[in-house]
């Protein structure tokens, strides 16, 4: 059992990083809880602060990379913004010519629009930072994390898509008592991909292989069984005779 544990949990680099992402997207823990766990793991290491910062940044960078994959395409956003800018440029051109009365003021307004748009894009790309800096939810055993993401999906749309996929990853468990069981597994680890008919065929085949040869079986019936068999044979013989007699008689 310890060998299996060390295989998946013995060292931190062996842990599936999606498990850490699952902790981060839990609004009760986020990255702060993961940092606390790293501090507990490396508390006896002289370079504890450096290792904690390194591991925390790795998890955050992984979340940022996933965000870049899940975020909506910028082509549609760019087309919309270009259309709005082209439509708004005519109005601004007219307004600037009326109010400021010069091309220099128009250029200044266009530069300001670009600066404003860039600042808005920075805010959008930092959805992860806004989520991580928001207050943590209270620790509650009845907390519905799927319901929370359903409600806050409008606030964190890209992270909600990540949470929908990460939280849907199934985890498998096995009882520790099976490590001490002396009986072997009838079916290997690929049993979950077998159809019920194939499982039945494998079990029956294995049972036949392990069974004794029928020729080696010797069975001696008792006197009561012999008398029972003879009575059955006599009864069946009388029924057959009566049937044949009825067939020969004229109707």
Short mmCIF file of C-alpha atoms in Angstrom, two decimals:
data_model
loop_
_atom_site.label_atom_id
_atom_site.label_comp_id
_atom_site.label_asym_id
_atom_site.label_seq_id
_atom_site.Cartn_x
_atom_site.Cartn_y
_atom_site.Cartn_z
CA UNK A 1 0.00 0.00 0.00
CA UNK A 2 2.88 2.37 0.76
CA UNK A 3 4.43 1.51 -2.58
CA UNK A 4 1.25 2.58 -4.36
CA UNK A 5 1.04 5.72 -2.25
CA UNK A 6 4.65 6.71 -2.97
CA UNK A 7 4.05 6.14 -6.67
CA UNK A 8 1.39 8.86 -6.88
CA UNK A 9 2.01 10.98 -3.77
CA UNK A 10 5.54 10.24 -2.60
CA UNK A 11 7.00 13.30 -4.30
CA UNK A 12 5.34 16.57 -5.17
CA UNK A 13 6.32 16.50 -8.83
CA UNK A 14 4.43 13.21 -9.23
CA UNK A 15 1.12 14.73 -8.19
CA UNK A 16 -1.22 15.41 -11.09
CA UNK A 17 -1.24 19.22 -11.52
CA UNK A 18 -4.96 19.18 -12.31
CA UNK A 19 -5.57 18.21 -8.70
CA UNK A 20 -3.90 21.48 -7.69
CA UNK A 21 -5.97 23.37 -10.23
CA UNK A 22 -9.03 21.77 -8.65
CA UNK A 23 -8.01 23.30 -5.33
CA UNK A 24 -7.40 26.72 -6.86
CA UNK A 25 -10.79 26.90 -8.58
CA UNK A 26 -12.50 26.08 -5.29
CA UNK A 27 -13.56 29.55 -4.02
CA UNK A 28 -13.09 28.39 -0.42
CA UNK A 29 -9.35 27.74 -0.88
CA UNK A 30 -7.92 29.24 -4.09
CA UNK A 31 -4.17 29.74 -4.34
CA UNK A 32 -3.81 30.81 -0.72
CA UNK A 33 -4.69 27.38 0.61
CA UNK A 34 -2.30 25.74 -1.83
CA UNK A 35 0.46 28.07 -0.66
CA UNK A 36 -0.29 27.08 2.93
CA UNK A 37 0.00 23.40 1.97
CA UNK A 38 3.38 24.04 0.32
CA UNK A 39 4.58 25.76 3.48
CA UNK A 40 3.61 22.69 5.50
CA UNK A 41 5.43 20.40 3.07
CA UNK A 42 8.66 22.43 2.93
CA UNK A 43 8.68 23.67 6.53
CA UNK A 44 11.89 21.76 7.36
CA UNK A 45 13.66 22.82 4.20
CA UNK A 46 16.13 25.73 4.57
CA UNK A 47 14.95 27.13 1.23
CA UNK A 48 11.29 26.91 2.20
CA UNK A 49 10.32 30.41 1.04
CA UNK A 50 11.92 29.95 -2.36
CA UNK A 51 10.33 26.54 -2.94
CA UNK A 52 6.90 27.74 -1.84
CA UNK A 53 7.09 30.74 -4.17
CA UNK A 54 8.32 28.55 -7.03
CA UNK A 55 5.60 25.93 -6.68
CA UNK A 56 2.89 28.55 -6.21
CA UNK A 57 3.99 30.40 -9.34
CA UNK A 58 4.04 27.14 -11.30
CA UNK A 59 0.43 26.40 -10.40
CA UNK A 60 -0.64 29.95 -11.17
CA UNK A 61 1.19 29.87 -14.49
CA UNK A 62 -0.57 26.61 -15.36
CA UNK A 63 -3.90 28.25 -14.62
CA UNK A 64 -2.92 31.26 -16.75
CA UNK A 65 -1.96 28.93 -19.62
CA UNK A 66 -5.32 27.20 -19.35
CA UNK A 67 -6.99 30.60 -19.34
CA UNK A 68 -5.25 31.49 -22.60
CA UNK A 69 -6.56 28.28 -24.16
CA UNK A 70 -10.12 28.70 -22.87
CA UNK A 71 -10.61 32.42 -23.41
CA UNK A 72 -12.80 33.50 -26.35
CA UNK A 73 -11.12 34.14 -29.67
CA UNK A 74 -9.93 37.70 -30.10
CA UNK A 75 -10.88 37.75 -33.79
CA UNK A 76 -14.57 38.23 -33.09
CA UNK A 77 -13.85 40.80 -30.41
CA UNK A 78 -11.51 42.65 -32.73
CA UNK A 79 -14.07 42.69 -35.54
CA UNK A 80 -16.71 44.08 -33.19
CA UNK A 81 -14.40 46.72 -31.80
CA UNK A 82 -13.28 47.71 -35.31
CA UNK A 83 -16.89 48.15 -36.39
CA UNK A 84 -17.68 50.23 -33.34
CA UNK A 85 -14.58 52.33 -33.84
CA UNK A 86 -15.38 52.93 -37.49
CA UNK A 87 -18.93 53.87 -36.60
CA UNK A 88 -17.83 56.03 -33.74
CA UNK A 89 -15.05 57.73 -35.68
CA UNK A 90 -17.53 59.56 -37.86
CA UNK A 91 -19.36 60.93 -34.85
CA UNK A 92 -16.12 61.82 -33.10
CA UNK A 93 -14.83 63.42 -36.25
CA UNK A 94 -17.90 65.59 -36.45
CA UNK A 95 -17.89 66.35 -32.74
CA UNK A 96 -14.19 67.16 -32.65
CA UNK A 97 -14.45 69.40 -35.67
CA UNK A 98 -17.32 71.26 -34.05
CA UNK A 99 -15.95 71.47 -30.52
CA UNK A 100 -12.21 71.61 -31.01
CA UNK A 101 -12.14 72.69 -34.61
CA UNK A 102 -8.91 70.94 -35.64
CA UNK A 103 -7.25 67.73 -36.77
CA UNK A 104 -4.86 67.71 -33.81
CA UNK A 105 -7.68 67.34 -31.34
CA UNK A 106 -9.11 64.48 -33.42
CA UNK A 107 -5.75 62.67 -33.29
CA UNK A 108 -5.61 63.12 -29.52
CA UNK A 109 -9.07 61.62 -29.13
CA UNK A 110 -8.13 58.61 -31.27
CA UNK A 111 -5.00 58.02 -29.18
CA UNK A 112 -7.06 58.26 -26.00
CA UNK A 113 -9.52 55.69 -27.37
CA UNK A 114 -6.64 53.29 -28.05
CA UNK A 115 -5.25 53.78 -24.56
CA UNK A 116 -8.67 53.19 -23.05
CA UNK A 117 -9.18 50.05 -25.12
CA UNK A 118 -5.76 48.67 -24.11
CA UNK A 119 -6.50 49.28 -20.44
CA UNK A 120 -9.83 47.44 -20.79
CA UNK A 121 -8.08 44.52 -22.47
CA UNK A 122 -5.61 44.35 -19.58
CA UNK A 123 -8.48 44.08 -17.13
CA UNK A 124 -10.09 41.28 -19.17
CA UNK A 125 -6.88 39.26 -19.42
CA UNK A 126 -6.44 39.49 -15.64
CA UNK A 127 -9.62 37.60 -14.83
CA UNK A 128 -7.47 35.07 -12.97
CA UNK A 129 -5.94 37.78 -10.77
CA UNK A 130 -9.36 39.24 -9.98
CA UNK A 131 -10.61 35.81 -8.95
CA UNK A 132 -7.57 35.08 -6.79
CA UNK A 133 -7.72 38.48 -5.05
CA UNK A 134 -11.44 38.27 -4.26
CA UNK A 135 -12.37 37.21 -0.69
CA UNK A 136 -12.60 33.51 0.06
CA UNK A 137 -15.91 31.82 0.62
CA UNK A 138 -16.64 30.47 4.10
CA UNK A 139 -15.75 26.85 4.86
CA UNK A 140 -18.99 24.90 4.77
CA UNK A 141 -19.42 21.17 4.31
CA UNK A 142 -22.67 21.75 2.41
CA UNK A 143 -21.03 24.25 0.06
CA UNK A 144 -22.19 23.70 -3.53
CA UNK A 145 -19.18 24.52 -5.67
CA UNK A 146 -21.03 23.81 -8.94
CA UNK A 147 -23.84 26.12 -7.86
CA UNK A 148 -21.30 28.82 -6.98
CA UNK A 149 -19.72 28.67 -10.43
CA UNK A 150 -23.15 28.65 -12.04
CA UNK A 151 -23.96 31.92 -10.27
CA UNK A 152 -20.55 33.56 -10.76
CA UNK A 153 -20.09 32.38 -14.32
CA UNK A 154 -20.94 35.85 -15.62
CA UNK A 155 -18.24 37.37 -13.44
CA UNK A 156 -15.56 34.83 -14.39
CA UNK A 157 -16.73 33.36 -17.72
CA UNK A 158 -13.42 31.82 -18.78
CA UNK A 159 -12.63 30.38 -15.35
CA UNK A 160 -16.15 28.97 -15.23
CA UNK A 161 -15.41 26.99 -18.40
CA UNK A 162 -12.18 25.71 -16.83
CA UNK A 163 -14.01 24.74 -13.65
CA UNK A 164 -16.66 22.90 -15.65
CA UNK A 165 -14.01 20.68 -17.27
CA UNK A 166 -11.64 20.24 -14.32
CA UNK A 167 -14.34 19.45 -11.77
CA UNK A 168 -15.83 16.89 -14.15
CA UNK A 169 -12.65 14.77 -14.18
CA UNK A 170 -13.55 11.50 -12.40
CA UNK A 171 -11.30 10.17 -9.67
CA UNK A 172 -10.99 6.47 -8.86
CA UNK A 173 -10.45 5.04 -5.40
CA UNK A 174 -9.77 1.57 -4.08
CA UNK A 175 -10.15 0.23 -0.58
CA UNK A 176 -6.89 -0.26 1.32
CA UNK A 177 -8.16 -3.64 2.50
CA UNK A 178 -7.64 -5.01 -1.01
CA UNK A 179 -3.87 -4.71 -0.49
CA UNK A 180 -4.09 -7.40 2.18
CA UNK A 181 -6.40 -9.70 0.24
CA UNK A 182 -4.89 -13.06 -0.75
CA UNK A 183 -7.28 -13.61 -3.65
CA UNK A 184 -6.23 -12.42 -7.06
CA UNK A 185 -8.27 -10.27 -9.37
CA UNK A 186 -10.42 -12.18 -11.80
CA UNK A 187 -10.25 -9.38 -14.36
CA UNK A 188 -7.35 -7.02 -14.94
CA UNK A 189 -7.31 -3.23 -14.64
CA UNK A 190 -9.02 -2.85 -18.03
CA UNK A 191 -12.23 -4.38 -16.72
CA UNK A 192 -14.07 -1.07 -16.90
CA UNK A 193 -13.81 -1.09 -20.72
CA UNK A 194 -15.29 -4.57 -21.12
CA UNK A 195 -18.89 -5.20 -22.08
CA UNK A 196 -21.08 -7.33 -19.75
CA UNK A 197 -21.14 -10.14 -22.32
CA UNK A 198 -17.35 -10.19 -22.55
CA UNK A 199 -17.03 -10.16 -18.74
CA UNK A 200 -19.33 -13.16 -18.50
CA UNK A 201 -17.37 -14.98 -21.19
CA UNK A 202 -14.06 -14.34 -19.42
CA UNK A 203 -15.38 -15.50 -16.07
CA UNK A 204 -16.88 -18.68 -17.54
CA UNK A 205 -13.71 -19.43 -19.52
CA UNK A 206 -11.53 -18.96 -16.47
CA UNK A 207 -13.85 -21.18 -14.46
CA UNK A 208 -13.62 -23.91 -17.11
CA UNK A 209 -9.83 -23.68 -17.25
CA UNK A 210 -9.49 -23.98 -13.50
CA UNK A 211 -12.03 -26.82 -13.22
CA UNK A 212 -11.13 -30.52 -13.23
CA UNK A 213 -11.44 -32.75 -16.27
CA UNK A 214 -14.88 -34.34 -16.42
CA UNK A 215 -13.31 -37.71 -17.26
CA UNK A 216 -11.55 -37.75 -13.92
CA UNK A 217 -14.79 -37.36 -11.99
CA UNK A 218 -16.12 -40.57 -10.47
CA UNK A 219 -19.57 -40.63 -8.99
CA UNK A 220 -21.28 -43.66 -7.40
CA UNK A 221 -25.01 -43.13 -6.84
CA UNK A 222 -26.63 -44.31 -3.63
CA UNK A 223 -29.36 -47.01 -3.39
CA UNK A 224 -32.09 -44.36 -2.89
CA UNK A 225 -30.91 -42.52 -6.02
CA UNK A 226 -30.87 -45.73 -8.04
CA UNK A 227 -34.43 -46.56 -6.96
CA UNK A 228 -35.51 -43.01 -7.85
CA UNK A 229 -33.94 -43.24 -11.32
CA UNK A 230 -35.59 -46.65 -11.93
CA UNK A 231 -39.02 -45.31 -10.94
CA UNK A 232 -38.60 -42.40 -13.33
CA UNK A 233 -37.59 -44.72 -16.15
CA UNK A 234 -40.59 -47.02 -15.50
CA UNK A 235 -42.97 -44.07 -15.42
CA UNK A 236 -41.59 -42.66 -18.64
CA UNK A 237 -41.73 -46.12 -20.25
CA UNK A 238 -45.39 -46.59 -19.32
CA UNK A 239 -46.28 -43.18 -20.71
CA UNK A 240 -44.52 -43.97 -23.96
CA UNK A 241 -46.37 -47.31 -24.28
CA UNK A 242 -49.74 -45.67 -23.72
CA UNK A 243 -48.97 -43.03 -26.33
CA UNK A 244 -47.98 -45.63 -28.93
CA UNK A 245 -51.11 -47.70 -28.15
CA UNK A 246 -53.38 -44.69 -28.67
CA UNK A 247 -51.77 -44.02 -32.03
CA UNK A 248 -52.45 -47.60 -33.24
CA UNK A 249 -56.11 -47.72 -32.19
CA UNK A 250 -58.67 -46.69 -34.85
CA UNK A 251 -60.42 -43.39 -34.21
#
